[in-house]
PDB file of N, CA, C and O in Angstrom:
ATOM      1  N   MET G   4     -34.645 -11.084  34.424  1.00  0.00           N
ATOM      2  CA  MET G   4     -33.968 -10.649  33.103  1.00  0.00           C
ATOM      3  C   MET G   4     -33.051  -9.782  33.807  1.00  0.00           C
ATOM      4  O   MET G   4     -34.033  -8.825  34.365  1.00  0.00           O
ATOM      5  N   THR G   5     -32.197  -9.789  33.733  1.00  0.00           N
ATOM      6  CA  THR G   5     -31.149  -8.691  34.020  1.00  0.00           C
ATOM      7  C   THR G   5     -31.313  -7.512  33.321  1.00  0.00           C
ATOM      8  O   THR G   5     -31.274  -7.676  32.115  1.00  0.00           O
ATOM      9  N   PRO G   6     -30.902  -5.863  33.830  1.00  0.00           N
ATOM     10  CA  PRO G   6     -30.981  -5.252  32.447  1.00  0.00           C
ATOM     11  C   PRO G   6     -29.588  -5.153  31.328  1.00  0.00           C
ATOM     12  O   PRO G   6     -30.734  -4.629  30.172  1.00  0.00           O
ATOM     13  N   VAL G   7     -28.862  -5.926  31.479  1.00  0.00           N
ATOM     14  CA  VAL G   7     -28.044  -6.343  30.518  1.00  0.00           C
ATOM     15  C   VAL G   7     -28.049  -7.483  29.296  1.00  0.00           C
ATOM     16  O   VAL G   7     -28.087  -7.208  28.130  1.00  0.00           O
ATOM     17  N   GLU G   8     -29.229  -8.338  29.803  1.00  0.00           N
ATOM     18  CA  GLU G   8     -30.083  -8.945  28.665  1.00  0.00           C
ATOM     19  C   GLU G   8     -30.430  -8.789  27.587  1.00  0.00           C
ATOM     20  O   GLU G   8     -30.093  -9.183  26.468  1.00  0.00           O
ATOM     21  N   PRO G   9     -31.248  -8.247  27.610  1.00  0.00           N
ATOM     22  CA  PRO G   9     -31.715  -7.491  26.161  1.00  0.00           C
ATOM     23  C   PRO G   9     -30.691  -6.474  25.299  1.00  0.00           C
ATOM     24  O   PRO G   9     -30.974  -7.235  23.652  1.00  0.00           O
ATOM     25  N   LEU G  10     -29.993  -6.080  26.135  1.00  0.00           N
ATOM     26  CA  LEU G  10     -28.777  -5.424  25.192  1.00  0.00           C
ATOM     27  C   LEU G  10     -28.074  -6.798  24.478  1.00  0.00           C
ATOM     28  O   LEU G  10     -27.670  -6.754  23.809  1.00  0.00           O
ATOM     29  N   ARG G  11     -27.601  -7.989  25.403  1.00  0.00           N
ATOM     30  CA  ARG G  11     -26.607  -8.462  25.074  1.00  0.00           C
ATOM     31  C   ARG G  11     -27.705  -9.239  23.676  1.00  0.00           C
ATOM     32  O   ARG G  11     -27.384  -9.804  22.987  1.00  0.00           O
ATOM     33  N   GLN G  12     -28.860  -9.652  24.071  1.00  0.00           N
ATOM     34  CA  GLN G  12     -29.799 -10.070  22.784  1.00  0.00           C
ATOM     35  C   GLN G  12     -29.822  -9.199  21.534  1.00  0.00           C
ATOM     36  O   GLN G  12     -29.854  -9.789  20.508  1.00  0.00           O
ATOM     37  N   LEU G  13     -29.697  -7.632  21.833  1.00  0.00           N
ATOM     38  CA  LEU G  13     -29.282  -7.064  20.672  1.00  0.00           C
ATOM     39  C   LEU G  13     -28.562  -7.065  19.644  1.00  0.00           C
ATOM     40  O   LEU G  13     -28.464  -7.204  18.936  1.00  0.00           O
ATOM     41  N   PHE G  14     -27.530  -7.200  20.835  1.00  0.00           N
ATOM     42  CA  PHE G  14     -26.013  -7.256  20.084  1.00  0.00           C
ATOM     43  C   PHE G  14     -25.617  -8.567  19.265  1.00  0.00           C
ATOM     44  O   PHE G  14     -25.203  -8.957  18.174  1.00  0.00           O
ATOM     45  N   THR G  15     -26.479  -9.766  19.725  1.00  0.00           N
ATOM     46  CA  THR G  15     -26.136 -10.486  19.416  1.00  0.00           C
ATOM     47  C   THR G  15     -27.252 -10.782  17.784  1.00  0.00           C
ATOM     48  O   THR G  15     -26.638 -11.557  17.129  1.00  0.00           O
ATOM     49  N   SER G  16     -28.288 -10.530  18.042  1.00  0.00           N
ATOM     50  CA  SER G  16     -28.860 -10.272  16.963  1.00  0.00           C
ATOM     51  C   SER G  16     -28.135  -9.267  15.762  1.00  0.00           C
ATOM     52  O   SER G  16     -28.536  -9.259  14.555  1.00  0.00           O
ATOM     53  N   ALA G  17     -27.502  -8.255  16.196  1.00  0.00           N
ATOM     54  CA  ALA G  17     -27.309  -7.942  15.331  1.00  0.00           C
ATOM     55  C   ALA G  17     -26.116  -7.762  14.305  1.00  0.00           C
ATOM     56  O   ALA G  17     -25.688  -7.919  13.362  1.00  0.00           O
ATOM     57  N   ILE G  18     -25.179  -8.804  15.311  1.00  0.00           N
ATOM     58  CA  ILE G  18     -24.078  -9.311  14.974  1.00  0.00           C
ATOM     59  C   ILE G  18     -24.341 -10.848  13.550  1.00  0.00           C
ATOM     60  O   ILE G  18     -23.780 -10.958  12.690  1.00  0.00           O
ATOM     61  N   ALA G  19     -25.559 -11.079  13.903  1.00  0.00           N
ATOM     62  CA  ALA G  19     -26.287 -12.179  12.883  1.00  0.00           C
ATOM     63  C   ALA G  19     -26.429 -11.704  11.465  1.00  0.00           C
ATOM     64  O   ALA G  19     -26.430 -12.579  10.806  1.00  0.00           O
ATOM     65  N   LEU G  20     -27.026 -10.468  11.746  1.00  0.00           N
ATOM     66  CA  LEU G  20     -27.469  -9.704  10.510  1.00  0.00           C
ATOM     67  C   LEU G  20     -26.287  -9.400   9.230  1.00  0.00           C
ATOM     68  O   LEU G  20     -26.915  -8.929   8.697  1.00  0.00           O
ATOM     69  N   LEU G  21     -25.443  -9.090  10.796  1.00  0.00           N
ATOM     70  CA  LEU G  21     -23.735  -8.432   9.484  1.00  0.00           C
ATOM     71  C   LEU G  21     -23.721  -9.515   8.584  1.00  0.00           C
ATOM     72  O   LEU G  21     -23.873 -11.248   9.103  1.00  0.00           O
ATOM     73  N   PRO G  22     -23.352  -8.972   7.186  1.00  0.00           N
ATOM     74  CA  PRO G  22     -22.809 -10.085   5.821  1.00  0.00           C
ATOM     75  C   PRO G  22     -21.716 -11.015   6.392  1.00  0.00           C
ATOM     76  O   PRO G  22     -20.817 -10.754   7.434  1.00  0.00           O
ATOM     77  N   GLU G  23     -21.630 -11.999   6.080  1.00  0.00           N
ATOM     78  CA  GLU G  23     -20.493 -12.791   6.540  1.00  0.00           C
ATOM     79  C   GLU G  23     -19.583 -12.515   5.973  1.00  0.00           C
ATOM     80  O   GLU G  23     -19.911 -12.206   4.510  1.00  0.00           O
ATOM     81  N   GLY G  24     -18.634 -12.607   6.019  1.00  0.00           N
ATOM     82  CA  GLY G  24     -16.825 -12.387   4.914  1.00  0.00           C
ATOM     83  C   GLY G  24     -16.616 -11.379   5.560  1.00  0.00           C
ATOM     84  O   GLY G  24     -15.496 -11.071   4.602  1.00  0.00           O
ATOM     85  N   GLY G  25     -17.383 -10.296   6.328  1.00  0.00           N
ATOM     86  CA  GLY G  25     -16.948  -8.842   6.112  1.00  0.00           C
ATOM     87  C   GLY G  25     -15.177  -8.894   6.780  1.00  0.00           C
ATOM     88  O   GLY G  25     -14.589  -8.257   6.393  1.00  0.00           O
ATOM     89  N   GLN G  26     -14.732  -9.769   7.554  1.00  0.00           N
ATOM     90  CA  GLN G  26     -13.783 -10.011   7.607  1.00  0.00           C
ATOM     91  C   GLN G  26     -12.342 -10.503   6.845  1.00  0.00           C
ATOM     92  O   GLN G  26     -11.482  -9.832   6.950  1.00  0.00           O
ATOM     93  N   ARG G  27     -13.250 -11.623   6.238  1.00  0.00           N
ATOM     94  CA  ARG G  27     -12.495 -11.769   5.147  1.00  0.00           C
ATOM     95  C   ARG G  27     -12.167 -11.012   3.653  1.00  0.00           C
ATOM     96  O   ARG G  27     -10.989 -10.800   3.562  1.00  0.00           O
ATOM     97  N   THR G  28     -13.397  -9.948   3.619  1.00  0.00           N
ATOM     98  CA  THR G  28     -13.076  -9.184   2.599  1.00  0.00           C
ATOM     99  C   THR G  28     -12.179  -7.565   2.977  1.00  0.00           C
ATOM    100  O   THR G  28     -11.518  -7.334   2.655  1.00  0.00           O
ATOM    101  N   ALA G  29     -12.257  -7.777   4.446  1.00  0.00           N
ATOM    102  CA  ALA G  29     -11.350  -6.658   4.899  1.00  0.00           C
ATOM    103  C   ALA G  29      -9.763  -6.771   4.795  1.00  0.00           C
ATOM    104  O   ALA G  29      -8.876  -6.587   4.355  1.00  0.00           O
ATOM    105  N   ARG G  30      -9.945  -8.205   5.077  1.00  0.00           N
ATOM    106  CA  ARG G  30      -8.554  -9.045   4.964  1.00  0.00           C
ATOM    107  C   ARG G  30      -8.103  -8.837   3.734  1.00  0.00           C
ATOM    108  O   ARG G  30      -6.697  -8.380   3.266  1.00  0.00           O
ATOM    109  N   ARG G  31      -8.924  -8.715   2.851  1.00  0.00           N
ATOM    110  CA  ARG G  31      -8.557  -9.636   1.522  1.00  0.00           C
ATOM    111  C   ARG G  31      -8.135  -7.657   0.807  1.00  0.00           C
ATOM    112  O   ARG G  31      -7.061  -7.699   0.084  1.00  0.00           O
ATOM    113  N   ASN G  32      -9.145  -7.025   1.030  1.00  0.00           N
ATOM    114  CA  ASN G  32      -8.804  -5.395   0.668  1.00  0.00           C
ATOM    115  C   ASN G  32      -7.189  -4.785   1.345  1.00  0.00           C
ATOM    116  O   ASN G  32      -6.616  -4.172   0.381  1.00  0.00           O
ATOM    117  N   ALA G  33      -7.509  -5.209   2.710  1.00  0.00           N
ATOM    118  CA  ALA G  33      -5.781  -4.908   3.286  1.00  0.00           C
ATOM    119  C   ALA G  33      -4.885  -5.916   2.558  1.00  0.00           C
ATOM    120  O   ALA G  33      -3.699  -4.697   1.408  1.00  0.00           O
ATOM    121  N   TRP G  34      -4.885  -6.759   2.047  1.00  0.00           N
ATOM    122  CA  TRP G  34      -3.604  -7.321   1.287  1.00  0.00           C
ATOM    123  C   TRP G  34      -3.440  -6.737   0.052  1.00  0.00           C
ATOM    124  O   TRP G  34      -2.377  -6.708  -0.495  1.00  0.00           O
ATOM    125  N   ALA G  35      -4.433  -6.160  -0.684  1.00  0.00           N
ATOM    126  CA  ALA G  35      -4.034  -5.888  -1.916  1.00  0.00           C
ATOM    127  C   ALA G  35      -3.445  -4.898  -1.921  1.00  0.00           C
ATOM    128  O   ALA G  35      -3.038  -4.132  -2.389  1.00  0.00           O
ATOM    129  N   ALA G  36      -3.865  -3.518  -1.122  1.00  0.00           N
ATOM    130  CA  ALA G  36      -3.912  -2.314  -0.738  1.00  0.00           C
ATOM    131  C   ALA G  36      -2.290  -2.515  -0.165  1.00  0.00           C
ATOM    132  O   ALA G  36      -1.473  -1.801  -0.866  1.00  0.00           O
ATOM    133  N   MET G  37      -2.061  -3.385   0.339  1.00  0.00           N
ATOM    134  CA  MET G  37      -0.217  -3.792   0.599  1.00  0.00           C
ATOM    135  C   MET G  37       0.514  -4.134  -0.821  1.00  0.00           C
ATOM    136  O   MET G  37       1.746  -3.506  -0.881  1.00  0.00           O
ATOM    137  N   SER G  38      -0.101  -5.269  -1.301  1.00  0.00           N
ATOM    138  CA  SER G  38       0.731  -5.228  -2.435  1.00  0.00           C
ATOM    139  C   SER G  38       1.264  -3.935  -3.420  1.00  0.00           C
ATOM    140  O   SER G  38       2.141  -3.983  -3.776  1.00  0.00           O
ATOM    141  N   GLU G  39      -0.145  -3.167  -3.739  1.00  0.00           N
ATOM    142  CA  GLU G  39       0.003  -2.275  -4.481  1.00  0.00           C
ATOM    143  C   GLU G  39       0.982  -0.854  -4.092  1.00  0.00           C
ATOM    144  O   GLU G  39       1.584  -0.547  -4.982  1.00  0.00           O
ATOM    145  N   ASP G  40       1.305  -0.751  -2.395  1.00  0.00           N
ATOM    146  CA  ASP G  40       1.843  -0.234  -2.129  1.00  0.00           C
ATOM    147  C   ASP G  40       3.168  -0.494  -2.424  1.00  0.00           C
ATOM    148  O   ASP G  40       4.729   0.149  -2.578  1.00  0.00           O
ATOM    149  N   ASN G  41       3.607  -2.300  -2.121  1.00  0.00           N
ATOM    150  CA  ASN G  41       4.781  -2.213  -2.087  1.00  0.00           C
ATOM    151  C   ASN G  41       5.158  -2.476  -3.617  1.00  0.00           C
ATOM    152  O   ASN G  41       5.986  -2.324  -4.081  1.00  0.00           O
ATOM    153  N   ARG G  42       4.345  -2.441  -4.741  1.00  0.00           N
ATOM    154  CA  ARG G  42       4.338  -2.527  -6.411  1.00  0.00           C
ATOM    155  C   ARG G  42       5.060  -1.005  -6.735  1.00  0.00           C
ATOM    156  O   ARG G  42       6.325  -0.611  -7.717  1.00  0.00           O
ATOM    157  N   ARG G  43       4.520  -0.083  -5.825  1.00  0.00           N
ATOM    158  CA  ARG G  43       4.562   1.447  -6.348  1.00  0.00           C
ATOM    159  C   ARG G  43       6.389   1.715  -5.409  1.00  0.00           C
ATOM    160  O   ARG G  43       6.896   2.301  -5.865  1.00  0.00           O
ATOM    161  N   ALA G  44       6.609   1.238  -4.485  1.00  0.00           N
ATOM    162  CA  ALA G  44       7.940   1.841  -4.025  1.00  0.00           C
ATOM    163  C   ALA G  44       8.860   0.778  -4.653  1.00  0.00           C
ATOM    164  O   ALA G  44       9.983   1.668  -4.755  1.00  0.00           O
ATOM    165  N   ARG G  45       8.227  -0.406  -5.430  1.00  0.00           N
ATOM    166  CA  ARG G  45       9.259  -0.946  -6.200  1.00  0.00           C
ATOM    167  C   ARG G  45       9.587  -0.149  -7.697  1.00  0.00           C
ATOM    168  O   ARG G  45      10.854   0.144  -7.827  1.00  0.00           O
ATOM    169  N   ASP G  46       8.776   0.534  -8.253  1.00  0.00           N
ATOM    170  CA  ASP G  46       8.784   1.121  -9.121  1.00  0.00           C
ATOM    171  C   ASP G  46       9.472   2.473  -8.735  1.00  0.00           C
ATOM    172  O   ASP G  46      10.391   3.013  -9.848  1.00  0.00           O
ATOM    173  N   ARG G  47       9.070   2.890  -7.690  1.00  0.00           N
ATOM    174  CA  ARG G  47      10.221   4.359  -6.912  1.00  0.00           C
ATOM    175  C   ARG G  47      11.509   3.962  -7.336  1.00  0.00           C
ATOM    176  O   ARG G  47      12.557   5.044  -7.659  1.00  0.00           O
ATOM    177  N   ARG G  48      12.296   2.618  -6.643  1.00  0.00           N
ATOM    178  CA  ARG G  48      13.596   2.229  -6.490  1.00  0.00           C
ATOM    179  C   ARG G  48      13.524   2.318  -7.682  1.00  0.00           C
ATOM    180  O   ARG G  48      15.050   2.672  -8.289  1.00  0.00           O
ATOM    181  N   GLU G  49      13.246   1.614  -8.529  1.00  0.00           N
ATOM    182  CA  GLU G  49      13.514   1.071  -9.852  1.00  0.00           C
ATOM    183  C   GLU G  49      13.951   2.525 -10.744  1.00  0.00           C
ATOM    184  O   GLU G  49      15.264   2.329 -11.124  1.00  0.00           O
ATOM    185  N   ALA G  50      12.997   3.219 -10.593  1.00  0.00           N
ATOM    186  CA  ALA G  50      12.914   4.858 -11.152  1.00  0.00           C
ATOM    187  C   ALA G  50      14.353   5.698 -10.585  1.00  0.00           C
ATOM    188  O   ALA G  50      15.162   6.419 -11.521  1.00  0.00           O
ATOM    189  N   ALA G  51      14.294   5.658  -9.257  1.00  0.00           N
ATOM    190  CA  ALA G  51      15.831   5.915  -8.646  1.00  0.00           C
ATOM    191  C   ALA G  51      17.015   5.624  -9.115  1.00  0.00           C
ATOM    192  O   ALA G  51      17.896   6.392  -9.253  1.00  0.00           O
ATOM    193  N   THR G  52      16.903   4.766  -9.470  1.00  0.00           N
ATOM    194  CA  THR G  52      18.156   3.917  -9.482  1.00  0.00           C
ATOM    195  C   THR G  52      17.991   4.530 -10.828  1.00  0.00           C
ATOM    196  O   THR G  52      19.265   4.733 -11.586  1.00  0.00           O
ATOM    197  N   ALA G  53      17.592   3.789 -11.849  1.00  0.00           N
ATOM    198  CA  ALA G  53      17.671   4.840 -13.459  1.00  0.00           C
ATOM    199  C   ALA G  53      18.265   5.481 -13.862  1.00  0.00           C
ATOM    200  O   ALA G  53      18.855   6.261 -14.326  1.00  0.00           O
ATOM    201  N   PHE G  54      17.472   7.117 -12.820  1.00  0.00           N
ATOM    202  CA  PHE G  54      17.913   8.312 -12.524  1.00  0.00           C
ATOM    203  C   PHE G  54      19.734   8.490 -12.261  1.00  0.00           C
ATOM    204  O   PHE G  54      20.050   9.256 -13.040  1.00  0.00           O
ATOM    205  N   ALA G  55      19.200   7.682 -11.225  1.00  0.00           N
ATOM    206  CA  ALA G  55      21.463   7.529 -10.707  1.00  0.00           C
ATOM    207  C   ALA G  55      22.084   7.865 -11.609  1.00  0.00           C
ATOM    208  O   ALA G  55      22.996   8.557 -12.138  1.00  0.00           O
ATOM    209  N   VAL G  56      21.640   6.643 -12.455  1.00  0.00           N
ATOM    210  CA  VAL G  56      22.750   5.980 -13.669  1.00  0.00           C
ATOM    211  C   VAL G  56      23.159   7.373 -14.561  1.00  0.00           C
ATOM    212  O   VAL G  56      23.677   7.251 -14.998  1.00  0.00           O
ATOM    213  N   THR G  57      21.923   7.327 -15.308  1.00  0.00           N
ATOM    214  CA  THR G  57      21.631   8.129 -16.069  1.00  0.00           C
ATOM    215  C   THR G  57      22.110   9.561 -16.262  1.00  0.00           C
ATOM    216  O   THR G  57      23.178  10.432 -16.885  1.00  0.00           O
ATOM    217  N   SER G  58      21.859   9.872 -15.063  1.00  0.00           N
ATOM    218  CA  SER G  58      22.649  11.587 -14.422  1.00  0.00           C
ATOM    219  C   SER G  58      23.919  11.462 -14.223  1.00  0.00           C
ATOM    220  O   SER G  58      24.644  11.959 -14.925  1.00  0.00           O
ATOM    221  N   ALA G  59      24.260  10.116 -13.647  1.00  0.00           N
ATOM    222  CA  ALA G  59      25.794   9.715 -13.542  1.00  0.00           C
ATOM    223  C   ALA G  59      26.412   9.681 -14.973  1.00  0.00           C
ATOM    224  O   ALA G  59      27.505  10.356 -15.140  1.00  0.00           O
ATOM    225  N   ALA G  60      26.253   9.295 -16.158  1.00  0.00           N
ATOM    226  CA  ALA G  60      26.514   8.926 -17.211  1.00  0.00           C
ATOM    227  C   ALA G  60      26.635  10.297 -17.970  1.00  0.00           C
ATOM    228  O   ALA G  60      27.280  10.883 -18.979  1.00  0.00           O
ATOM    229  N   THR G  61      25.553  10.917 -17.988  1.00  0.00           N
ATOM    230  CA  THR G  61      25.331  12.097 -18.336  1.00  0.00           C
ATOM    231  C   THR G  61      26.346  13.259 -17.761  1.00  0.00           C
ATOM    232  O   THR G  61      26.949  13.801 -18.956  1.00  0.00           O
ATOM    233  N   HIS G  62      26.952  13.273 -16.826  1.00  0.00           N
ATOM    234  CA  HIS G  62      27.807  14.042 -15.562  1.00  0.00           C
ATOM    235  C   HIS G  62      29.323  13.485 -16.722  1.00  0.00           C
ATOM    236  O   HIS G  62      29.916  14.757 -16.962  1.00  0.00           O
ATOM    237  N   HIS G  63      29.724  11.975 -16.338  1.00  0.00           N
ATOM    238  CA  HIS G  63      30.537  11.682 -16.779  1.00  0.00           C
ATOM    239  C   HIS G  63      30.984  12.268 -18.242  1.00  0.00           C
ATOM    240  O   HIS G  63      32.144  12.334 -18.488  1.00  0.00           O
ATOM    241  N   VAL G  64      29.913  12.360 -19.144  1.00  0.00           N
ATOM    242  CA  VAL G  64      30.553  12.668 -20.536  1.00  0.00           C
ATOM    243  C   VAL G  64      30.422  14.067 -20.822  1.00  0.00           C
ATOM    244  O   VAL G  64      31.079  14.849 -21.503  1.00  0.00           O
ATOM    245  N   ASN G  65      29.879  14.655 -20.171  1.00  0.00           N
ATOM    246  CA  ASN G  65      29.981  16.123 -19.978  1.00  0.00           C
ATOM    247  C   ASN G  65      30.729  16.488 -19.294  1.00  0.00           C
ATOM    248  O   ASN G  65      31.639  18.001 -19.455  1.00  0.00           O
ATOM    249  N   ARG G  66      31.923  16.079 -18.651  1.00  0.00           N
ATOM    250  CA  ARG G  66      33.283  16.336 -17.679  1.00  0.00           C
ATOM    251  C   ARG G  66      34.223  16.687 -18.883  1.00  0.00           C
ATOM    252  O   ARG G  66      35.164  17.580 -19.188  1.00  0.00           O
ATOM    253  N   GLY G  67      33.666  16.011 -19.820  1.00  0.00           N
ATOM    254  CA  GLY G  67      34.880  15.764 -20.844  1.00  0.00           C
ATOM    255  C   GLY G  67      34.850  16.651 -22.251  1.00  0.00           C
ATOM    256  O   GLY G  67      35.520  17.148 -23.066  1.00  0.00           O
ATOM    257  N   ALA G  68      33.694  17.271 -22.085  1.00  0.00           N
ATOM    258  CA  ALA G  68      33.419  18.455 -23.317  1.00  0.00           C
ATOM    259  C   ALA G  68      33.736  19.296 -23.281  1.00  0.00           C
ATOM    260  O   ALA G  68      33.858  19.733 -22.407  1.00  0.00           O
ATOM    261  N   ARG G  69      34.218  19.940 -24.314  1.00  0.00           N
ATOM    262  CA  ARG G  69      35.208  21.348 -24.607  1.00  0.00           C
ATOM    263  C   ARG G  69      33.993  22.119 -24.628  1.00  0.00           C
ATOM    264  O   ARG G  69      32.709  21.907 -24.937  1.00  0.00           O
ATOM    265  N   PRO G  70      33.854  22.946 -23.719  1.00  0.00           N
ATOM    266  CA  PRO G  70      32.868  24.017 -23.569  1.00  0.00           C
ATOM    267  C   PRO G  70      33.036  24.617 -24.887  1.00  0.00           C
ATOM    268  O   PRO G  70      33.798  25.357 -25.668  1.00  0.00           O
ATOM    269  N   THR G  71      31.422  25.093 -25.165  1.00  0.00           N
ATOM    270  CA  THR G  71      31.463  25.769 -26.716  1.00  0.00           C
ATOM    271  C   THR G  71      31.279  27.283 -26.687  1.00  0.00           C
ATOM    272  O   THR G  71      30.676  27.748 -25.773  1.00  0.00           O
ATOM    273  N   ARG G  72      31.630  28.057 -27.956  1.00  0.00           N
ATOM    274  CA  ARG G  72      31.826  29.591 -27.625  1.00  0.00           C
ATOM    275  C   ARG G  72      30.729  29.987 -28.839  1.00  0.00           C
ATOM    276  O   ARG G  72      30.973  29.675 -29.498  1.00  0.00           O
TER     277      ARG G  72
END
């Protein structure tokens, strides 16, 4: 038996003890995180657009108003 063989057996045993589906769970978690990031980015874009439209409309309305004394 070579000195590497016991290590190989140890690693093989350790891998066999790992819970199955770990990679699947990691991918599922990554997908959920990416989806949530995309949702937040979409919400930020919509809020920025709404703010810009509201700001432009308010600026347009206030431009025509006479100053109060």
